[in-house]
PDB file of C-alpha atoms and ligand atoms in Angstrom:
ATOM      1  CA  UNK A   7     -25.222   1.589   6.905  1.00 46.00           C
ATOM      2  CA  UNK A   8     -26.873   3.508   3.778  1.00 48.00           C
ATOM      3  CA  UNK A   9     -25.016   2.952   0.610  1.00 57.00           C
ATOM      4  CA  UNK A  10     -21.719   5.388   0.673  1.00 65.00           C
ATOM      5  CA  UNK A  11     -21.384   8.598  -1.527  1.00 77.00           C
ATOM      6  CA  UNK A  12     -17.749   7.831  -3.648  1.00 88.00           C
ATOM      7  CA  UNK A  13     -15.436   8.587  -2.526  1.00 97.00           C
ATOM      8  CA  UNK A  14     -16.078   6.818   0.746  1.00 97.00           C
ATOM      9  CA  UNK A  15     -14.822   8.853   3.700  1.00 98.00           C
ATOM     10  CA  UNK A  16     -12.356   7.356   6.270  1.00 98.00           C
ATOM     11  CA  UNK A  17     -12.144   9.221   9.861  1.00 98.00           C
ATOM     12  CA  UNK A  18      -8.685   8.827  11.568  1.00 98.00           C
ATOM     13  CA  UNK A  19      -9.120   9.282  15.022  1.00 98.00           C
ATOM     14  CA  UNK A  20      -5.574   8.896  16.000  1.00 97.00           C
ATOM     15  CA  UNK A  21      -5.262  12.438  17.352  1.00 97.00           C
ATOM     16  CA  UNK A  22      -8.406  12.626  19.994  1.00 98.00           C
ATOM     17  CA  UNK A  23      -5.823  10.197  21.869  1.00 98.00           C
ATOM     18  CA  UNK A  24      -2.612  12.415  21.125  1.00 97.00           C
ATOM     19  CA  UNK A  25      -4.920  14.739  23.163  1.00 97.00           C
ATOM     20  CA  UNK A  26      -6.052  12.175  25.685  1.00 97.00           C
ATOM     21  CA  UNK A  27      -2.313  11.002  26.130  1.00 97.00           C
ATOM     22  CA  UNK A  28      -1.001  14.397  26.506  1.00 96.00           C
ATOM     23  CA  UNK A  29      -2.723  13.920  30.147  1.00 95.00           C
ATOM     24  CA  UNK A  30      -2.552  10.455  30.524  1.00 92.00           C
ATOM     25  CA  UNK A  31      -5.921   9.994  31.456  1.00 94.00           C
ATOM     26  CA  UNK A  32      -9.463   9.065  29.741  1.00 96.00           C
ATOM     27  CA  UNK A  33     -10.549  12.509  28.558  1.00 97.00           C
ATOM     28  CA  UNK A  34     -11.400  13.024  25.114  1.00 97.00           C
ATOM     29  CA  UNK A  35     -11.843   9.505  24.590  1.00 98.00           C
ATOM     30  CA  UNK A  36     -11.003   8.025  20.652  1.00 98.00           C
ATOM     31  CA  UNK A  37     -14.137   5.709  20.979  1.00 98.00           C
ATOM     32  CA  UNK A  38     -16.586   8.455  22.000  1.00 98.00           C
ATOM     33  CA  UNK A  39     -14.837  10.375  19.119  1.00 98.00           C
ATOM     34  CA  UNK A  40     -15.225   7.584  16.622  1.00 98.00           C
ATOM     35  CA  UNK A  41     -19.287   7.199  17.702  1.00 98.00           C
ATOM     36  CA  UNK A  42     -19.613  10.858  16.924  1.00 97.00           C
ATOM     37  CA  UNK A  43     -17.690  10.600  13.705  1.00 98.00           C
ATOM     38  CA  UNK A  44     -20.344   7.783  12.516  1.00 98.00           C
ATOM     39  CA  UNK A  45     -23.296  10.130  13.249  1.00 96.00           C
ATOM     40  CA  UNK A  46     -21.690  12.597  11.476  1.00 96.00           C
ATOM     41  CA  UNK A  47     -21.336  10.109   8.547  1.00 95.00           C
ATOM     42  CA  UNK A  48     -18.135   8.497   8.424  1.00 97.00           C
ATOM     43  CA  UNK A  49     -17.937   5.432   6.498  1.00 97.00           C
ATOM     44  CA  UNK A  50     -15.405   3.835   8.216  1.00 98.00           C
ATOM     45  CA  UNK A  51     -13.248   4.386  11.575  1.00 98.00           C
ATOM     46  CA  UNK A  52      -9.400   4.461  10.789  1.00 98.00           C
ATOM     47  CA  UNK A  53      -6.712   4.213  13.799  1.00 98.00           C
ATOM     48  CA  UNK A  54      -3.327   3.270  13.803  1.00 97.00           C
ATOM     49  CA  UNK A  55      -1.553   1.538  16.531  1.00 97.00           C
ATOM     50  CA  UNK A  56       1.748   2.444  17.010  1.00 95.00           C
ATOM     51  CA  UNK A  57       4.202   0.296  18.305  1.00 94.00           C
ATOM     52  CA  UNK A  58       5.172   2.858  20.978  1.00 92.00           C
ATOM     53  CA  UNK A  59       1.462   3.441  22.091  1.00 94.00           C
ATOM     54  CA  UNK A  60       1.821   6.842  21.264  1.00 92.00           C
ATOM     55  CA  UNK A  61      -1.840   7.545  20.957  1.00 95.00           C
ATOM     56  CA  UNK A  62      -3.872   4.965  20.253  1.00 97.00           C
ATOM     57  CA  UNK A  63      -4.186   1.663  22.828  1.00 97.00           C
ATOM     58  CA  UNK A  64      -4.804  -2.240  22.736  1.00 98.00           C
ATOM     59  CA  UNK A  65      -7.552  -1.485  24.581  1.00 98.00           C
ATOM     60  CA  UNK A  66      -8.880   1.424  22.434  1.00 98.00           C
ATOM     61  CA  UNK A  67      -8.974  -1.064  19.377  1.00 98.00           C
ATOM     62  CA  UNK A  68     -11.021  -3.603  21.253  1.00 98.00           C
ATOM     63  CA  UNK A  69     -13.707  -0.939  22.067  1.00 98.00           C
ATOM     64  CA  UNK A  70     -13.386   0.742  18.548  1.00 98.00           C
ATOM     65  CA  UNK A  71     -13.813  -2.841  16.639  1.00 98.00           C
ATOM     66  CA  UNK A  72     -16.965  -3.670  19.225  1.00 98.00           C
ATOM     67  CA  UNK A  73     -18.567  -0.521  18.337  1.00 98.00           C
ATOM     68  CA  UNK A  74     -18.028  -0.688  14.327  1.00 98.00           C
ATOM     69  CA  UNK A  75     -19.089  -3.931  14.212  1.00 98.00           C
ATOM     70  CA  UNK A  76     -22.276  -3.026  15.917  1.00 98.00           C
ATOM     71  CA  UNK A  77     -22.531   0.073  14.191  1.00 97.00           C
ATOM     72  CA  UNK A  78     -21.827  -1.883  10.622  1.00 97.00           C
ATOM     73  CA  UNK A  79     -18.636   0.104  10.093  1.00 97.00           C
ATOM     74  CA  UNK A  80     -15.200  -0.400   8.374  1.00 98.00           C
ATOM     75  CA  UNK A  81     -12.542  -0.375  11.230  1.00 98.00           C
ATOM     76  CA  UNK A  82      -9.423  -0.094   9.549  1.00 98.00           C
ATOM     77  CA  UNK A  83      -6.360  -0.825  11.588  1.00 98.00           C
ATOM     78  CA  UNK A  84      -3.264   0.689  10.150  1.00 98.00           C
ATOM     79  CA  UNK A  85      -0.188  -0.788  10.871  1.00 97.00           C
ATOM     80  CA  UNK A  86       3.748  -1.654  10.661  1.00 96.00           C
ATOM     81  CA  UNK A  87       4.328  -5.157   9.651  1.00 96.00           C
ATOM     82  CA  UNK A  88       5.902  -6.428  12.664  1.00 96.00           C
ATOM     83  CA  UNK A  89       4.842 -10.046  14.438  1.00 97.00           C
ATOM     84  CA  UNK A  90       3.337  -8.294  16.872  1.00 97.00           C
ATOM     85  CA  UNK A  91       0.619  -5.899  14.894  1.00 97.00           C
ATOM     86  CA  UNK A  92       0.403  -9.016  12.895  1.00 98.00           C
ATOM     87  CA  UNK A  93      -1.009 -10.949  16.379  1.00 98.00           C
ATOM     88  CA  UNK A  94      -3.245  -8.426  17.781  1.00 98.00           C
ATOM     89  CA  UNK A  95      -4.795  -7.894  14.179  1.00 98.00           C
ATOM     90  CA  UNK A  96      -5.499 -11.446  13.814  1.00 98.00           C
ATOM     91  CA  UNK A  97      -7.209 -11.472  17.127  1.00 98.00           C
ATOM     92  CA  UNK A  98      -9.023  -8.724  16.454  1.00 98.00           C
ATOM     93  CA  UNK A  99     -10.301  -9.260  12.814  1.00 98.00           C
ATOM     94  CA  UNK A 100     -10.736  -5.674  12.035  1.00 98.00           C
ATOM     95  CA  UNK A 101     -12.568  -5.431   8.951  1.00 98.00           C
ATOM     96  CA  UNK A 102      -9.811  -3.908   7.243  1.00 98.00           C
ATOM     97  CA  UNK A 103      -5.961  -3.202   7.500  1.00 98.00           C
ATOM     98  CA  UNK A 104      -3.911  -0.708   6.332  1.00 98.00           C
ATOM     99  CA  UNK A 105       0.206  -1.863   6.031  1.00 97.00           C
ATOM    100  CA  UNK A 106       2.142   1.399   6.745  1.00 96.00           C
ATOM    101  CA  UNK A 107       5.784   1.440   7.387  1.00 94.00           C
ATOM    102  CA  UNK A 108       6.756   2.814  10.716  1.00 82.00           C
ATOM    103  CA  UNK A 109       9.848   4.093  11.851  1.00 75.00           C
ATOM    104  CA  UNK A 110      10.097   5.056  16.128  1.00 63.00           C
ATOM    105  CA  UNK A 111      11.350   8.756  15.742  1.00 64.00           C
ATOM    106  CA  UNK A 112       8.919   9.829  13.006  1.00 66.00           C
ATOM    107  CA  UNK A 113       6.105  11.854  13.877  1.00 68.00           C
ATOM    108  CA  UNK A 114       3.376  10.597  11.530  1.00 69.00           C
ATOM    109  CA  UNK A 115       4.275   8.041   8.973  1.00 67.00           C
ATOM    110  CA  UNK A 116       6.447   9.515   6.489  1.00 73.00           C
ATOM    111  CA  UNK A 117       6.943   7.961   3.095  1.00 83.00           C
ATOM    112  CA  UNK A 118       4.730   4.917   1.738  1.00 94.00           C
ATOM    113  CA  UNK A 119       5.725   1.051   2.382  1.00 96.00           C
ATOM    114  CA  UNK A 120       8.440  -0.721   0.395  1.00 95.00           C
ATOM    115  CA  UNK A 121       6.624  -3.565  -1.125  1.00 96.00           C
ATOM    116  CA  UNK A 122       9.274  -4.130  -4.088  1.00 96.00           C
ATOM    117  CA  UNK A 123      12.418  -4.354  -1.523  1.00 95.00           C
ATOM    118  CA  UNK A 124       9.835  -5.658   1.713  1.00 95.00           C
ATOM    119  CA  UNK A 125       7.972  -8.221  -0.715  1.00 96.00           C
ATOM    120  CA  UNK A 126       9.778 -11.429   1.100  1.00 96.00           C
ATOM    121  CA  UNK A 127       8.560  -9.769   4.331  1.00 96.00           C
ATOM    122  CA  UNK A 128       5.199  -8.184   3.547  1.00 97.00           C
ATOM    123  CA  UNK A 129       3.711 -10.645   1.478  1.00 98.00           C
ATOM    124  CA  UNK A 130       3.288 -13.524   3.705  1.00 98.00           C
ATOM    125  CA  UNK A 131       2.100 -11.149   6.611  1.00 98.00           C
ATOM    126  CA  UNK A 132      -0.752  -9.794   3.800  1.00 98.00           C
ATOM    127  CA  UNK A 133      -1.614 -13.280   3.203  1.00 98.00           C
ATOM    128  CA  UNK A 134      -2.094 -13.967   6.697  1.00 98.00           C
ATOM    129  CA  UNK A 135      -4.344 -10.805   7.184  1.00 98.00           C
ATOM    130  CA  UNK A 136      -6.165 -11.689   4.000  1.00 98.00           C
ATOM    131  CA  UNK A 137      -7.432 -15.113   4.967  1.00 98.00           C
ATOM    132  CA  UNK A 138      -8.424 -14.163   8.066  1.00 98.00           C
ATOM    133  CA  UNK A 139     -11.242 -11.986   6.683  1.00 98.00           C
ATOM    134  CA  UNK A 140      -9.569  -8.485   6.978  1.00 98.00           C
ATOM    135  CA  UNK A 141      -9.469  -6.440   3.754  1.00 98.00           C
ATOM    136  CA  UNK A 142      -5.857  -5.638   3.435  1.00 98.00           C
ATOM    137  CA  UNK A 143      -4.657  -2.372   2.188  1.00 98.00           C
ATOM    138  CA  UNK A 144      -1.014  -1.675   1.418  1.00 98.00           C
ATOM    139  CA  UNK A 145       0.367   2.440   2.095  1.00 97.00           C
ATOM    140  CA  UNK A 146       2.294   2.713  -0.804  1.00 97.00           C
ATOM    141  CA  UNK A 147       3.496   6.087  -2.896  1.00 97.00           C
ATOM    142  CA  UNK A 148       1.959   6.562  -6.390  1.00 97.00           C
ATOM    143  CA  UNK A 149       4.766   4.592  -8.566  1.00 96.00           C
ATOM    144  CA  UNK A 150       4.347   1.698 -10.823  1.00 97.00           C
ATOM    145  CA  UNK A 151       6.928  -0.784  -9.041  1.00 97.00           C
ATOM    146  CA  UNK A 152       5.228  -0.130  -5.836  1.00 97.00           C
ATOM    147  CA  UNK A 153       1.763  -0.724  -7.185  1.00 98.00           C
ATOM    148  CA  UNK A 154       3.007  -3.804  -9.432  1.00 98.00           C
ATOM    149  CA  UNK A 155       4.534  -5.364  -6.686  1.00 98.00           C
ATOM    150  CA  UNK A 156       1.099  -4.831  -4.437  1.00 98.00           C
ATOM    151  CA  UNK A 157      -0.451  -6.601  -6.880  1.00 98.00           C
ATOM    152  CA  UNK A 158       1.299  -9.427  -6.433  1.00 98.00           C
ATOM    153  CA  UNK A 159       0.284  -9.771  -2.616  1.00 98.00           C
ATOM    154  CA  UNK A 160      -2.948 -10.881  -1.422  1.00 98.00           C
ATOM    155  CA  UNK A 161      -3.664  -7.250  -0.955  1.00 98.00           C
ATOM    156  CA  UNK A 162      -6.942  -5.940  -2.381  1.00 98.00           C
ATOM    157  CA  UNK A 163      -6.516  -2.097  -2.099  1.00 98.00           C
ATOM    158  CA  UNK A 164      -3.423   0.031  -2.344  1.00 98.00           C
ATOM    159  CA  UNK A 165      -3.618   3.660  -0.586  1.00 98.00           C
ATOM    160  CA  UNK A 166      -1.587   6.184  -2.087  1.00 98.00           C
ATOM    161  CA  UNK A 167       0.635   8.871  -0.038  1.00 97.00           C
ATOM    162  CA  UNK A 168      -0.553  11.891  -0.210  1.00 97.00           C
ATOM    163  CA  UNK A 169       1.769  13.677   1.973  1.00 96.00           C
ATOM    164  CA  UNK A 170       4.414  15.097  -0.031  1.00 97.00           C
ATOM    165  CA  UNK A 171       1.211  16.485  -2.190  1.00 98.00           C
ATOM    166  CA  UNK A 172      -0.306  17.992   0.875  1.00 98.00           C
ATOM    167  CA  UNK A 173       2.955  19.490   1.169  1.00 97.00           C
ATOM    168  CA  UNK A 174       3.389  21.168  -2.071  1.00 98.00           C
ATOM    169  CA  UNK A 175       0.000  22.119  -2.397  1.00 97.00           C
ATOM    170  CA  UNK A 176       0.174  23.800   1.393  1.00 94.00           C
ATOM    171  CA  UNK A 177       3.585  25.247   0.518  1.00 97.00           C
ATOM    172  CA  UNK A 178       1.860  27.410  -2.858  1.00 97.00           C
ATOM    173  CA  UNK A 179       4.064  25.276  -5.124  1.00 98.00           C
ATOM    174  CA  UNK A 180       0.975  24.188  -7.816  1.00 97.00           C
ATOM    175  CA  UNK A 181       3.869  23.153 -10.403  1.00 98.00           C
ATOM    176  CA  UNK A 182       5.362  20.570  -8.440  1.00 98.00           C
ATOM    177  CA  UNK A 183       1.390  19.410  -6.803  1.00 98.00           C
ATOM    178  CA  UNK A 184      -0.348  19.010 -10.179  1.00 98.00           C
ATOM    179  CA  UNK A 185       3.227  16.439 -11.048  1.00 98.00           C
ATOM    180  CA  UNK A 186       2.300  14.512  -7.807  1.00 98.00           C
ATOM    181  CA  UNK A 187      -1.742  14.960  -8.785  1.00 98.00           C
ATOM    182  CA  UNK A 188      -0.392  13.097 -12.404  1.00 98.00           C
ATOM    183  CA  UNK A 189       1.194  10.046 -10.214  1.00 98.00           C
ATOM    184  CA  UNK A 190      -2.105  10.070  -8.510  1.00 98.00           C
ATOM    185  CA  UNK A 191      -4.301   9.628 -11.574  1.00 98.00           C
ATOM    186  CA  UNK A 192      -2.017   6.900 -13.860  1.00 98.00           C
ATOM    187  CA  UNK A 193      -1.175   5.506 -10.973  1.00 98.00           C
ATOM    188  CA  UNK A 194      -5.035   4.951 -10.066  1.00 98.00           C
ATOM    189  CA  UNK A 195      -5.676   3.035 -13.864  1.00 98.00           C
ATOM    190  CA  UNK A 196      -2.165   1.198 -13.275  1.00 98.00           C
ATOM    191  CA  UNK A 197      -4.276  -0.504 -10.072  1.00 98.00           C
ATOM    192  CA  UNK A 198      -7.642  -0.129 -11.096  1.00 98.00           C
ATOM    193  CA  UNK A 199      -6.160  -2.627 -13.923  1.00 98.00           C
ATOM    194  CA  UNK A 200      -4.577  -4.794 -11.720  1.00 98.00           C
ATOM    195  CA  UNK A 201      -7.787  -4.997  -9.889  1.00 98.00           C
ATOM    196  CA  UNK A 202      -6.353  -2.526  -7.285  1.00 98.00           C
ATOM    197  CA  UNK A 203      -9.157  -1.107  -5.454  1.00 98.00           C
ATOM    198  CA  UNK A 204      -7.677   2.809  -5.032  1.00 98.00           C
ATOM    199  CA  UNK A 205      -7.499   4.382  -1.801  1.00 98.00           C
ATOM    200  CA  UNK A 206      -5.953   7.971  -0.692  1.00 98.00           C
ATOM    201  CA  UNK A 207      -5.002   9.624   2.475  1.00 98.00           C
ATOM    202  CA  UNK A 208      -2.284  11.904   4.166  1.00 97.00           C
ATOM    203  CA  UNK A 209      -2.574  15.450   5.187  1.00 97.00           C
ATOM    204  CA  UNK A 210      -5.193  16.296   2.948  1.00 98.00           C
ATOM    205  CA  UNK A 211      -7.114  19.168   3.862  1.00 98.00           C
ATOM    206  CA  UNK A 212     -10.453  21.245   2.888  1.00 98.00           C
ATOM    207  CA  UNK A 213      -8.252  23.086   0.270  1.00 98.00           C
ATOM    208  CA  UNK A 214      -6.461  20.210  -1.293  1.00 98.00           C
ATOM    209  CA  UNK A 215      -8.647  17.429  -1.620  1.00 98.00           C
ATOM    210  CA  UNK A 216     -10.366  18.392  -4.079  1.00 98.00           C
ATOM    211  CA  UNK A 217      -8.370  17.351  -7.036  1.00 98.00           C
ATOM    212  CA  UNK A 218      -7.560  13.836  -5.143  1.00 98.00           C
ATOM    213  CA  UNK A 219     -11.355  13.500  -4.581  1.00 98.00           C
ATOM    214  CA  UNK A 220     -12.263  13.564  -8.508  1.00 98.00           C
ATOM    215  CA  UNK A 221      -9.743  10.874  -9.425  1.00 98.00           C
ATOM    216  CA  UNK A 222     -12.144   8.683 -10.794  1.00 97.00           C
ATOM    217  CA  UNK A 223     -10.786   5.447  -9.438  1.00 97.00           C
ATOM    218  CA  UNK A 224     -10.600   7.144  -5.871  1.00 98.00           C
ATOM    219  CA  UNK A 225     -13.069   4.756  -3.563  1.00 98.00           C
ATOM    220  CA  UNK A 226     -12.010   5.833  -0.158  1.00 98.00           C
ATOM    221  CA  UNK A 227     -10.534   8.911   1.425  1.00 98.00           C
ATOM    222  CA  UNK A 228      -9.179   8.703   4.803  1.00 98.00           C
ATOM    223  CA  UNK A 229      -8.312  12.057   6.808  1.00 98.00           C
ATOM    224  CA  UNK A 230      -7.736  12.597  10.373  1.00 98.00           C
ATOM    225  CA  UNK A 231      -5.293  15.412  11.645  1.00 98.00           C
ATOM    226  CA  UNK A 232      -6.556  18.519   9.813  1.00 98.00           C
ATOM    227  CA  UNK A 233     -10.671  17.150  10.185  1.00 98.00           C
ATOM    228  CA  UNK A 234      -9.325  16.851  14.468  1.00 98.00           C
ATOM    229  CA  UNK A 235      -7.490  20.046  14.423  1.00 98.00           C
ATOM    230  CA  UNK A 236     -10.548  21.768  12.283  1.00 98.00           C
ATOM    231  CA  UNK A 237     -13.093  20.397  14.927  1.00 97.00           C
ATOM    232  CA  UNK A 238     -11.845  22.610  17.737  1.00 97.00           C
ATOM    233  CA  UNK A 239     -13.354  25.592  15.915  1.00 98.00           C
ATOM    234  CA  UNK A 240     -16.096  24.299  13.961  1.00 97.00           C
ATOM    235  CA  UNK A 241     -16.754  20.906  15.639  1.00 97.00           C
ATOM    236  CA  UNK A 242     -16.220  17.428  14.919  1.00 97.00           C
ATOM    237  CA  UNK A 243     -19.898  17.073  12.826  1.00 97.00           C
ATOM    238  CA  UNK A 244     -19.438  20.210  10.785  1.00 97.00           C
ATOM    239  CA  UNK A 245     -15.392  19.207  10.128  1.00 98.00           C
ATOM    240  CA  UNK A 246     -16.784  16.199   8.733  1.00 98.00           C
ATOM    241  CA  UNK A 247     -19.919  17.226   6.734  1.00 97.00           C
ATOM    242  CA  UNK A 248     -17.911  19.866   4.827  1.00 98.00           C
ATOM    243  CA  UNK A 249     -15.259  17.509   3.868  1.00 98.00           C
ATOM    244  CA  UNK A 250     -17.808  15.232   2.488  1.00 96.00           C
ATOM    245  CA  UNK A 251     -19.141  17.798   0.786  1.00 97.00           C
ATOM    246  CA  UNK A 252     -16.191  18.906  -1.386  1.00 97.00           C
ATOM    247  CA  UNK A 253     -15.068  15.694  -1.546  1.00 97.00           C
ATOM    248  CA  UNK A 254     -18.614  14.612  -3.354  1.00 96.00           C
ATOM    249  CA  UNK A 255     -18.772  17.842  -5.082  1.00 96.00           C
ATOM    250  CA  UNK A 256     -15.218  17.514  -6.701  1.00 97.00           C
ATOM    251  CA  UNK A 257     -16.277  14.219  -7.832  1.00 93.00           C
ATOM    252  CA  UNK A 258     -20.041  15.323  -9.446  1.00 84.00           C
TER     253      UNK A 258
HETATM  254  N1  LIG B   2      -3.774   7.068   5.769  1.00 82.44           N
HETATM  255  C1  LIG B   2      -2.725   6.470   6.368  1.00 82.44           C
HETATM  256  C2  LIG B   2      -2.294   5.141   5.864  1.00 82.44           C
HETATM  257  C3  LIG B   2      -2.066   7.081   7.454  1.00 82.44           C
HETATM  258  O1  LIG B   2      -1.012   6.470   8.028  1.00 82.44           O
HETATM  259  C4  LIG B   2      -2.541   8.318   7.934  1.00 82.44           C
HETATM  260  C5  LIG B   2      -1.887   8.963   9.108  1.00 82.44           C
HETATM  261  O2  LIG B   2      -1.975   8.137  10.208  1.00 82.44           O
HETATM  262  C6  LIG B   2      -3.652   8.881   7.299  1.00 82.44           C
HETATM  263  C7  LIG B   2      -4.236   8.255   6.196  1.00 82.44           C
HETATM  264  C8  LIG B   2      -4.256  10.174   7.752  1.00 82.44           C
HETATM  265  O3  LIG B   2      -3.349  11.217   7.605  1.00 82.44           O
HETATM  266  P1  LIG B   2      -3.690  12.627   8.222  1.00 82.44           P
HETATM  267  O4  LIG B   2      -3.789  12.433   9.709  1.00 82.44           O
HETATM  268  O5  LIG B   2      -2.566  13.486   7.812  1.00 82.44           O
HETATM  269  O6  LIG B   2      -5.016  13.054   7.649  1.00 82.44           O
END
């Protein structure tokens, strides 16, 4: 692996099994998908699995964490802190993990984790992940309690939620984005200076990740519905080289 651009780009492949599932066969397969997302220059593989199996498989993360590891890239493994995420995780030893909370009749993770109220719960699960070599990330939104109370796990990164910015951007409302884009950036120097490393991801697009992309303590983007949806008109390699592009641009 050549030495990443910052921000570091994080493919979600998630949805190339939404589409596989939706027949319930093999076709488009998420491992093929994350293979052509690394020679397209993703820096790391991202996939969640769901506790109801709604895309990704157990068997899809074995395959994904034998080809990053002989590609030398990041798998991150997103998921809910439940016993049994924490199990397969620790069997697997993705390189990283991403903590999201999860709730059955959502349709994409909604909101970031809980850490201040969860802390009892999520802490000893971080540990856990921590010493057994997996970089642990924690999904939380923007706000000082939340990123205070990461800090007190063994966590070493916090992603922020960008959903709700997505959201207002996509919607036209600029006023209420750029309040969310202010979270973003003293939120980013609130962990940066609690040794934080600063992470982003949720519905950002080719329009709005631009701003998200220049926050100077941004190391690591990670995108997958709109760069999936995008590829069935441009392709998987172009969706991928022009986010990269603004996303190195924004931050030059
Ligand atoms: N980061 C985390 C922690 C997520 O849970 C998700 C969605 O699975 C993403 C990033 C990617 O979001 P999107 O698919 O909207 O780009």
């Amino acid at each position: 692996m050549t030495e990443a651009k910052l921000p570091r780009l994080g493919i979600n492949i998630d949805h190339i099994a939404t589409v596989r599932n939706a027949r319930g066969g093999e076709h488009p397969d998420p491992v093929a998908g994350a293979w052509a997302a690394i020679q397209a220059g993703a820096d790391g593989i991202t996939a969640h699995l769901r506790e109801d199996r709604r895309h990704m498989r157990d068997a899809d993360m074995v395959r994904l964490q034998l080809l990053c590891e002989s590609e030398n890239i990041p798998l991150n493994m997103e998921l809910a802190a439940t016993d049994e995420m924490l199990k397969i995780a620790l069997d697997l030893k993705p390189k990283a993990v991403c903590v999201v909370p999860e709730r059955r009749e959502e349709r994409t993770t909604e909101g970031g984790l809980d850490v201040v109220g969860g802390h009892n719960h999520i802490a000893p699960i971080v540990r856990e992940l921590a010493a057994n070599g997996s970089r642990v990330s924690l999904f939380i939104e923007a706000v000082d309690a939340q990123i205070r109370a990461a800090a007190s796990t063994d966590a070493q990164v916090v992603e922020f939620h960008t959903g709700a910015y997505a959201h207002a951007f996509d919607d036209g409302d600029q006023e209420k984005a750029d309040v969310y884009l202010e979270t973003f950036r003293s939120g980013a120097k609130l962990a940066d200076e609690l040794g934080l490393e600063v992470h982003f991801g949720h519905g950002l697009t080719f329009e709005n990740v631009a701003p998200v992309a220049a926050i100077p303590e941004c190391m690591e983007l990670n995108i997958g519905h709109f760069i999936i949806g995008e590829a069935i008109f441009m392709g998987l390699e172009p969706a991928i080289k022009e986010m990269r592009r603004i996303a190195t641009e924004a931050r030059a």
